[in-house]
Coordinates of C-alpha atoms and ligand atoms in Angstrom, one line a residue:
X167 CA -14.1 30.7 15.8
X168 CA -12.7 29.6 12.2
X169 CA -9.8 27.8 11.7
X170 CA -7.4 27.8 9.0
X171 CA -6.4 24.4 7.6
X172 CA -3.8 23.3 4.8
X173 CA -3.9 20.8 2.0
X174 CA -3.4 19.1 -1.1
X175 CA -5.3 20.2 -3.7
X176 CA -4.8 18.1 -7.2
X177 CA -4.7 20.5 -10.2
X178 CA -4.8 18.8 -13.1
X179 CA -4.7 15.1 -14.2
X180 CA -1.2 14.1 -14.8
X181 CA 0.2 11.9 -18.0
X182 CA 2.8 9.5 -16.8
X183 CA 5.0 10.4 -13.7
X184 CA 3.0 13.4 -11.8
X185 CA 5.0 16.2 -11.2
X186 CA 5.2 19.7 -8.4
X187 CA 2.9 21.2 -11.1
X188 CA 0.0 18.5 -10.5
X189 CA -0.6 19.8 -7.4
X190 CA -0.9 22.8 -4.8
X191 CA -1.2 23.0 -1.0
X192 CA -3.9 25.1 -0.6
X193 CA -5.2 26.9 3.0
X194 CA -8.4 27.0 3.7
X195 CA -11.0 28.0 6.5
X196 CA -13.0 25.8 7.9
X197 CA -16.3 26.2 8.5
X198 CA -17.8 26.1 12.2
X199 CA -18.2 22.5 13.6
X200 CA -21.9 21.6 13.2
X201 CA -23.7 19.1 15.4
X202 CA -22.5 16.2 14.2
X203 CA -19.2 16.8 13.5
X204 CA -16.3 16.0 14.7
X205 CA -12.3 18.4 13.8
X206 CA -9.5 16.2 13.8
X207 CA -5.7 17.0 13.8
X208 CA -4.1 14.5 11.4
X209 CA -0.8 13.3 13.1
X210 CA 0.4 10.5 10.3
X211 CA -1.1 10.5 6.9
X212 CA -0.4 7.2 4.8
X213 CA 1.1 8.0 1.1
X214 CA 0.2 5.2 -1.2
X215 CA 0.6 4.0 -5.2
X216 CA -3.1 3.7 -5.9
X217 CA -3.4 7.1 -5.3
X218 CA -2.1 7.3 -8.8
X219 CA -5.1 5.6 -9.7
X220 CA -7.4 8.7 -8.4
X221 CA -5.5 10.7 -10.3
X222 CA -6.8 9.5 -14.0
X223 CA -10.2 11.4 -14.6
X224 CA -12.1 7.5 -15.3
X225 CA -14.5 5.4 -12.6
X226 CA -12.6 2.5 -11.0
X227 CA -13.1 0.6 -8.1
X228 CA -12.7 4.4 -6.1
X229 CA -13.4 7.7 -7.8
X230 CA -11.2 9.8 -8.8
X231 CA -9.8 12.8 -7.3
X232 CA -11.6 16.1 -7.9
X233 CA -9.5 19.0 -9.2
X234 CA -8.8 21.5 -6.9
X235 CA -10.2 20.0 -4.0
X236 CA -7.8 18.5 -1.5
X237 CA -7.0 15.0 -2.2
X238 CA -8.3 12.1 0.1
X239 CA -6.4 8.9 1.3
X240 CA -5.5 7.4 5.4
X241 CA -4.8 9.3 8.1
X242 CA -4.6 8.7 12.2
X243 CA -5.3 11.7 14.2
X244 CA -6.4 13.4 17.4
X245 CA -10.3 14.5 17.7
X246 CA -9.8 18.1 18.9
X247 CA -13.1 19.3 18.8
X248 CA -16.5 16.8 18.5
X249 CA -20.3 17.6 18.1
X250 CA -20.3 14.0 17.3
X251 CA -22.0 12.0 20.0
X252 CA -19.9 9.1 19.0
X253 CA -16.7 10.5 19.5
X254 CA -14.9 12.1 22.3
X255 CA -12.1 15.0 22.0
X256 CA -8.8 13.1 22.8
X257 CA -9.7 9.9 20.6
X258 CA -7.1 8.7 18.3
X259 CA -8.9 7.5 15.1
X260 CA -8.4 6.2 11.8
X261 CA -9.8 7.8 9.1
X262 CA -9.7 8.4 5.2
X263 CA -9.3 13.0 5.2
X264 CA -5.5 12.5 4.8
X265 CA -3.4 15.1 3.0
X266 CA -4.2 18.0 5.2
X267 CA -3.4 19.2 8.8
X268 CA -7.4 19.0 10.1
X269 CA -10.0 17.2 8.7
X270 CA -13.6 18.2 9.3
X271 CA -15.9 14.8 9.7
X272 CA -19.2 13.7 9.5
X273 CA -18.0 10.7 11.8
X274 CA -18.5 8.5 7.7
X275 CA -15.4 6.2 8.0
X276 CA -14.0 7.3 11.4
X277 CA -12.5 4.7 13.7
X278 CA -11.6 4.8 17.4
X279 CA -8.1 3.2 17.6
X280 CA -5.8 2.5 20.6
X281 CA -2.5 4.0 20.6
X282 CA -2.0 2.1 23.7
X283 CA -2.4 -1.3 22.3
X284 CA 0.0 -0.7 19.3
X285 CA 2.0 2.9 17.7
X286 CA -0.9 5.2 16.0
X287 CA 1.0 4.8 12.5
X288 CA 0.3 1.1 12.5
X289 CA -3.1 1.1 11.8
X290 CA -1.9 2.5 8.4
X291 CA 0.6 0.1 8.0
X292 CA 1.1 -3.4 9.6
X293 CA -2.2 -3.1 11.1
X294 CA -3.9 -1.4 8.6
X295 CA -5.2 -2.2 5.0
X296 CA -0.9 -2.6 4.2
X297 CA -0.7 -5.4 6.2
X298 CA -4.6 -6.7 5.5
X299 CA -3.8 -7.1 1.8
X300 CA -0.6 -9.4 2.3
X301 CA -2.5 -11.6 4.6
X302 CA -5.6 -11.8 2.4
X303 CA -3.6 -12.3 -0.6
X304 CA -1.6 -14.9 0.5
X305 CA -4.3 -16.7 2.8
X306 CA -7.2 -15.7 1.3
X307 CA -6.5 -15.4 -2.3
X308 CA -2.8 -17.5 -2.7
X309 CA -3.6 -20.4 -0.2
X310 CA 0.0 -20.2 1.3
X311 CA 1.1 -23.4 3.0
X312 CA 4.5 -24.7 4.2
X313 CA 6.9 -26.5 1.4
X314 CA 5.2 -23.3 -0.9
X315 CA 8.0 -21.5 -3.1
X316 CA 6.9 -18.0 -2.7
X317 CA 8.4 -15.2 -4.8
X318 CA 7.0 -11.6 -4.1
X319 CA 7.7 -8.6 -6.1
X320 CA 8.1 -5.1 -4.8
X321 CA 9.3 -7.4 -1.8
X322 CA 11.0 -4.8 0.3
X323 CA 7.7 -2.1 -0.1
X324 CA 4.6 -2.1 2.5
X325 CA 2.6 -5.0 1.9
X326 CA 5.8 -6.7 0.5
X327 CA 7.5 -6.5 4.0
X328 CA 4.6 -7.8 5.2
X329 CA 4.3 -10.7 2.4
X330 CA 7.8 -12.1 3.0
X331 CA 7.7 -12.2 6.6
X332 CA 3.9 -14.0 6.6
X333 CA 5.1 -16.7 4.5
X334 CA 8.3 -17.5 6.3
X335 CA 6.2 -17.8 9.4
X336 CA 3.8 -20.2 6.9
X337 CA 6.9 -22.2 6.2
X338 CA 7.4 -21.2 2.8
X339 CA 10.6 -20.2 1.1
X340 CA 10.6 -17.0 -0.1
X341 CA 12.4 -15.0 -3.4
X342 CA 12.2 -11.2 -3.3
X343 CA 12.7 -8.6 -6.1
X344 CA 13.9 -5.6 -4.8
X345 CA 15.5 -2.4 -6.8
X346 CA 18.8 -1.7 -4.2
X347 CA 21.8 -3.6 -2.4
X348 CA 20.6 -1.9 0.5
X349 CA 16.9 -3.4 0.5
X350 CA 18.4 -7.0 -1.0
X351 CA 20.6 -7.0 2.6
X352 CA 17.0 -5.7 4.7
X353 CA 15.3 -8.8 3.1
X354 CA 17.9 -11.0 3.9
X355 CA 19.6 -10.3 7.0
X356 CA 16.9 -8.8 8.8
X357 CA 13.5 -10.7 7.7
X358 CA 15.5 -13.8 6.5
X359 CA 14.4 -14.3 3.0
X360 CA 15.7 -16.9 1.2
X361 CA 16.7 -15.3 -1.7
X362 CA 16.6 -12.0 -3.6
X363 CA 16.7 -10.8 -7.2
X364 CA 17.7 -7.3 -8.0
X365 CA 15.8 -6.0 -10.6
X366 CA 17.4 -2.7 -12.2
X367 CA 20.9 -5.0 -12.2
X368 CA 20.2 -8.5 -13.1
X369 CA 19.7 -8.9 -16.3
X370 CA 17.8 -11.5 -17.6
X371 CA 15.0 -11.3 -14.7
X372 CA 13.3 -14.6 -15.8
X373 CA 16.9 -16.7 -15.8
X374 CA 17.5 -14.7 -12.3
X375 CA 14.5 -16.1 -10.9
X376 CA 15.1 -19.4 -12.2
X377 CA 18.6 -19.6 -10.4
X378 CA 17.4 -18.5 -7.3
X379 CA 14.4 -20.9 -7.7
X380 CA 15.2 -23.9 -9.4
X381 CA 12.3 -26.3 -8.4
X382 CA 9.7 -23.7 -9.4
X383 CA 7.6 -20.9 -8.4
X384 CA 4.3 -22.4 -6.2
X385 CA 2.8 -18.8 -5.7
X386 CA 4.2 -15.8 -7.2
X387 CA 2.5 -12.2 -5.3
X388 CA 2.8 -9.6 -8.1
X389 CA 3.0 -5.7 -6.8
X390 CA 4.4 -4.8 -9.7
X391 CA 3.4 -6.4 -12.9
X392 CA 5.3 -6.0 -16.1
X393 CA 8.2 -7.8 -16.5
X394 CA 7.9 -9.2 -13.1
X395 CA 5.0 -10.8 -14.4
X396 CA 6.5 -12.1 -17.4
X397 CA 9.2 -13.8 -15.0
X398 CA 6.9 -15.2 -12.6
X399 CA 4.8 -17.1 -15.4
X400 CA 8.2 -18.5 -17.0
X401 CA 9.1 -19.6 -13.6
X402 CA 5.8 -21.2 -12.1
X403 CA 5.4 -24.8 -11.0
X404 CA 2.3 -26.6 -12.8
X405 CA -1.1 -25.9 -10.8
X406 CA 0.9 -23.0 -9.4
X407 CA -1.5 -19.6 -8.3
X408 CA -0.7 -15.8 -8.9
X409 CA -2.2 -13.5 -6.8
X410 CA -2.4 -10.2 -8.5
X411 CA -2.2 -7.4 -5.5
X412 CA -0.7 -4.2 -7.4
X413 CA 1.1 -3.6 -10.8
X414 CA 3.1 -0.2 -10.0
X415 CA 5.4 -0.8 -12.6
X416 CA 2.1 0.3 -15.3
X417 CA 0.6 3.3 -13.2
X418 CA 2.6 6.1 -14.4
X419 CA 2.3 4.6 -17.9
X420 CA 1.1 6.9 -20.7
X421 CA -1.9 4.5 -22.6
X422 CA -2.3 0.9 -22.2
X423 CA 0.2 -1.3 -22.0
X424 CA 0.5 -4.9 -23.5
X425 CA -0.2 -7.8 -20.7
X426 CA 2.4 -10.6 -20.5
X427 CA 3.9 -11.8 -23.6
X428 CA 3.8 -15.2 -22.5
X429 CA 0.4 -15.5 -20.9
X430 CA -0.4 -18.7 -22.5
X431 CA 1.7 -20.2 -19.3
X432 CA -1.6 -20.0 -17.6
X433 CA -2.6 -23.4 -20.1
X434 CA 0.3 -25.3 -20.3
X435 CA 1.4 -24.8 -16.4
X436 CA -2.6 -25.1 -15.2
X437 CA -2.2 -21.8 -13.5
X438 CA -4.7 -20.2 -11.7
X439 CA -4.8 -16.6 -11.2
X440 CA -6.3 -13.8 -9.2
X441 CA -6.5 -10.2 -8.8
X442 CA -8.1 -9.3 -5.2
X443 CA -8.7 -5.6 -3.7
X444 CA -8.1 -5.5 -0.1
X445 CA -11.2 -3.3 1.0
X446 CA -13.7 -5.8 -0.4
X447 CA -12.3 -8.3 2.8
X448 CA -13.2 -6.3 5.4
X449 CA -14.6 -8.7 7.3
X450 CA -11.5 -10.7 7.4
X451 CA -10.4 -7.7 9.6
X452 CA -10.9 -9.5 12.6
X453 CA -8.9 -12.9 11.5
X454 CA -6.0 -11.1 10.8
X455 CA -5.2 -9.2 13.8
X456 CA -5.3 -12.4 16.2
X457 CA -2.8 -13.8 13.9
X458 CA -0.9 -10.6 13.0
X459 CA -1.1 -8.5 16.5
X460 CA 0.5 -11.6 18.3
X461 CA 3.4 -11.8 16.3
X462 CA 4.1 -7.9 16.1
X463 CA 3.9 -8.1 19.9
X464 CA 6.5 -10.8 20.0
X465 CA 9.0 -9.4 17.3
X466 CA 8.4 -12.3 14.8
X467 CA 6.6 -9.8 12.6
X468 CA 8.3 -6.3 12.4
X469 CA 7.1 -3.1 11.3
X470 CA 9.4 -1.4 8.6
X471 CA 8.4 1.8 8.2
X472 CA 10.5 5.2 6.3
X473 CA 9.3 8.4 7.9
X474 CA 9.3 11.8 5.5
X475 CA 8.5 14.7 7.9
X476 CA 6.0 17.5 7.0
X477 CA 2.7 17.9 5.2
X478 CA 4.9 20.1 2.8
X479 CA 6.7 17.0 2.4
X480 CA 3.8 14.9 1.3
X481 CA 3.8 15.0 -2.5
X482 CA 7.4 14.4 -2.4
X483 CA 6.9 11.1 -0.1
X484 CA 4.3 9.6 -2.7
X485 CA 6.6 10.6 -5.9
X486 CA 9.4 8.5 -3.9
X487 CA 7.2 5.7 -4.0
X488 CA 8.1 5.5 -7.5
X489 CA 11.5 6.3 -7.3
X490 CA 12.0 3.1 -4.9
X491 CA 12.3 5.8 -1.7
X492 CA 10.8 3.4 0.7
X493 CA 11.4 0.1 2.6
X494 CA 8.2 -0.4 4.3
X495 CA 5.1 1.5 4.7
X496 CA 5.9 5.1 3.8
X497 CA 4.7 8.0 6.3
X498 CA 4.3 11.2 6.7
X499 CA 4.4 12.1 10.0
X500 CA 3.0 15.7 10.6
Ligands
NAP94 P1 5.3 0.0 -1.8 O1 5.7 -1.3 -2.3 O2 5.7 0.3 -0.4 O3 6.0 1.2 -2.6 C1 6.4 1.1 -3.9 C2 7.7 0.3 -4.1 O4 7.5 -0.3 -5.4 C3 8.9 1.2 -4.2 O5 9.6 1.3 -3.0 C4 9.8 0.5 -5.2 O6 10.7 -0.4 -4.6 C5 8.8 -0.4 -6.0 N1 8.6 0.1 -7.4 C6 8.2 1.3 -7.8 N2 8.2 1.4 -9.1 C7 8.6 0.2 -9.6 C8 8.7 -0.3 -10.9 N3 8.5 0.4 -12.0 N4 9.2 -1.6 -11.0 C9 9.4 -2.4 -9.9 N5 9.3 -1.9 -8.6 C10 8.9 -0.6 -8.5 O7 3.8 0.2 -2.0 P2 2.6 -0.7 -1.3 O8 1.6 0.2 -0.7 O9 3.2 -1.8 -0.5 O10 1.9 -1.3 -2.6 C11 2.5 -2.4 -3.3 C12 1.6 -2.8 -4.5 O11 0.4 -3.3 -3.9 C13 1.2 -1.6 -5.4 O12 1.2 -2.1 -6.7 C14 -0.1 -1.2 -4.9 O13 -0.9 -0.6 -5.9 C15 -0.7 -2.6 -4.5 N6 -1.8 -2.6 -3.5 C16 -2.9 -3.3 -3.8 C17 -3.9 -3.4 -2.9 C18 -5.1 -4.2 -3.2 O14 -6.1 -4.1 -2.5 N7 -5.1 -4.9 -4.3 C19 -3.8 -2.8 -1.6 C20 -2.6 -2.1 -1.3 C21 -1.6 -2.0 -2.3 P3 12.1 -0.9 -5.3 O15 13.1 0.1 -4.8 O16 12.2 -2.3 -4.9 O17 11.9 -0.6 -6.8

């Protein structure tokens, strides 16, 4: 029996901000289920900004997307049909054939999850490589200890929900940038940040810092590079470390862009800095959930997440990304 199945298809490589005409939802049938394979209905796919990244035609550490072939990224879905004698019809798993309502497998980078033990959507969120990245970027990467004046931009996104709230339960004080009054009062009242700057309305975004953190930046976790950057740098304490997770403020950029004007910091403050990509610290996987699924269970680590409705939705979710749309871990829940 075929089945129909609908996705996003990328049509041509976008320069700066993509738009509706970069890509198409496209229906296709699937071909029968050979031995070996398994049919899974996507329930949440995960929208994220290194996406944009598979969306310029040059190698990085993934591939880019292939035109008019439906774009990839994390899902968590139902098997519904399996030829695959690892996997059973009913299974929830985690998998990377996001953007589209069924995924046909070979079983390559399917994981059994339990929706028992914590929501499905987690384990592309909290529990997933989101919440992975903050805890191997500050533990693994930043060193985070108590007395540590932490200031995290994109601080009110997915990993920088996650950010603040590890290093509070370090015993660090923590500085946010966010982009809205709505997500300065979420850092603050809710996840009890110390202090946040916004960005679009401050001004001077180095003296901002500065006055919210007069004794010094100790680690400084940059999501969005640019001016952040800059501001971090004229802000850190001497032997201070940068941990260079994400730089969103360059992706829909058209060309290169200068680094930081003041990058000589690194000498005279004895800086050390490091960019890290959460995949390569997989095997770290197991660390963080003993300290991370513990304190989810108890409410000391919450799970922010904004919900956009639809795989017709989807493109629309990932452009709000950019727009500031989120607090959290953006989903689309199909
Ligand atoms: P996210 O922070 O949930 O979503 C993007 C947020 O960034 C928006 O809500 C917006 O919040 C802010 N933003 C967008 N454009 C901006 C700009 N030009 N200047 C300042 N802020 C801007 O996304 P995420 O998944 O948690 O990712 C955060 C960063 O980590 C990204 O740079 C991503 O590429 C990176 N990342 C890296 C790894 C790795 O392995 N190294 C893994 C995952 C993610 P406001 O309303 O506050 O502007």
């Amino acid at each position: 029996m075929s089945v129909q199945a609908t996705g996003w298809s990328l049509i041509h490589y976008p320069q700066g901000l993509p738009n509706a005409d970069s890509v198409r939802l496209e229906q296709k049938t699937l071909p029968e289920l050979e031995t070996g394979q398994l049919l899974i209905r996507n329930q949440w796919l995960s929208v994220d900004p290194y996406m944009r990244g598979r969306m310029i035609p040059v190698k990085s550490y993934v591939p880019p997307f292939q035109l008019g072939e439906w774009m990839e990224g994390g899902a968590v879905g139902e098997v519904i049909a399996s030829n695959h004698p690892d996997f059973q019809v009913g299974q929830t798993v985690l998998h990377m054939l996001g953007w589209r309502d069924l995924a046909l497998s070979d079983g390559t980078g399917v994981t059994p999850v339990d929706p028992q033990l914590a929501p499905a959507q987690s384990y592309l969120g909290v529990l997933g490589l989101t919440g992975l990245t903050a805890w191997v970027g500050l533990n693994r990467i930043g060193e985070v200890k108590a007395g540590d004046t932490v200031f995290v931009s994109g601080a009110a996104g997915a990993v920088g929900t996650m950010v603040c709230q590890l290093a509070k339960l370090k015993g660090a004080r923590v500085i946010g940038s966010v982009g809205s009054p709505e997500k300065a009062a979420y850092l603050t009242e809710t996840l009890g940040v110390d202090g946040v700057v916004q960005y679009k309305t401050c001004g001077d975004l180095s003296a901002a810092v500065a006055a919210l953190a007069p004794e010094g930046i100790s680690l400084y976790f940059d999501n969005v590079g640019g001016d952040h950057l800059e501001a971090a740098l004229a802000n850190m304490q001497e032997n201070g470390q940068l941990v260079i997770c994400g730089m969103i403020d360059l992706y829909n950029s058209d060309g290169q862009r200068p680094g930081p004007r003041n990058l000589t910091e690194v000498i005279r403050r004895r800086l050390r800095i490091q960019g890290f990509i959460a995949s390569d610290h997989m095997a770290d996987y197991g660390a963080f959930v003993r300290e991370v699924g513990p304190a989810l269970a108890s409410g000391q680590v919450r799970a922010e997440e904004t919900v956009v409705e639809g795989l017709e939705e989807a493109f629309e979710a990932f452009l709000g990304l950019f727009s500031g749309a989120n607090t959290g871990k953006m989903l689309v829940k199909l």
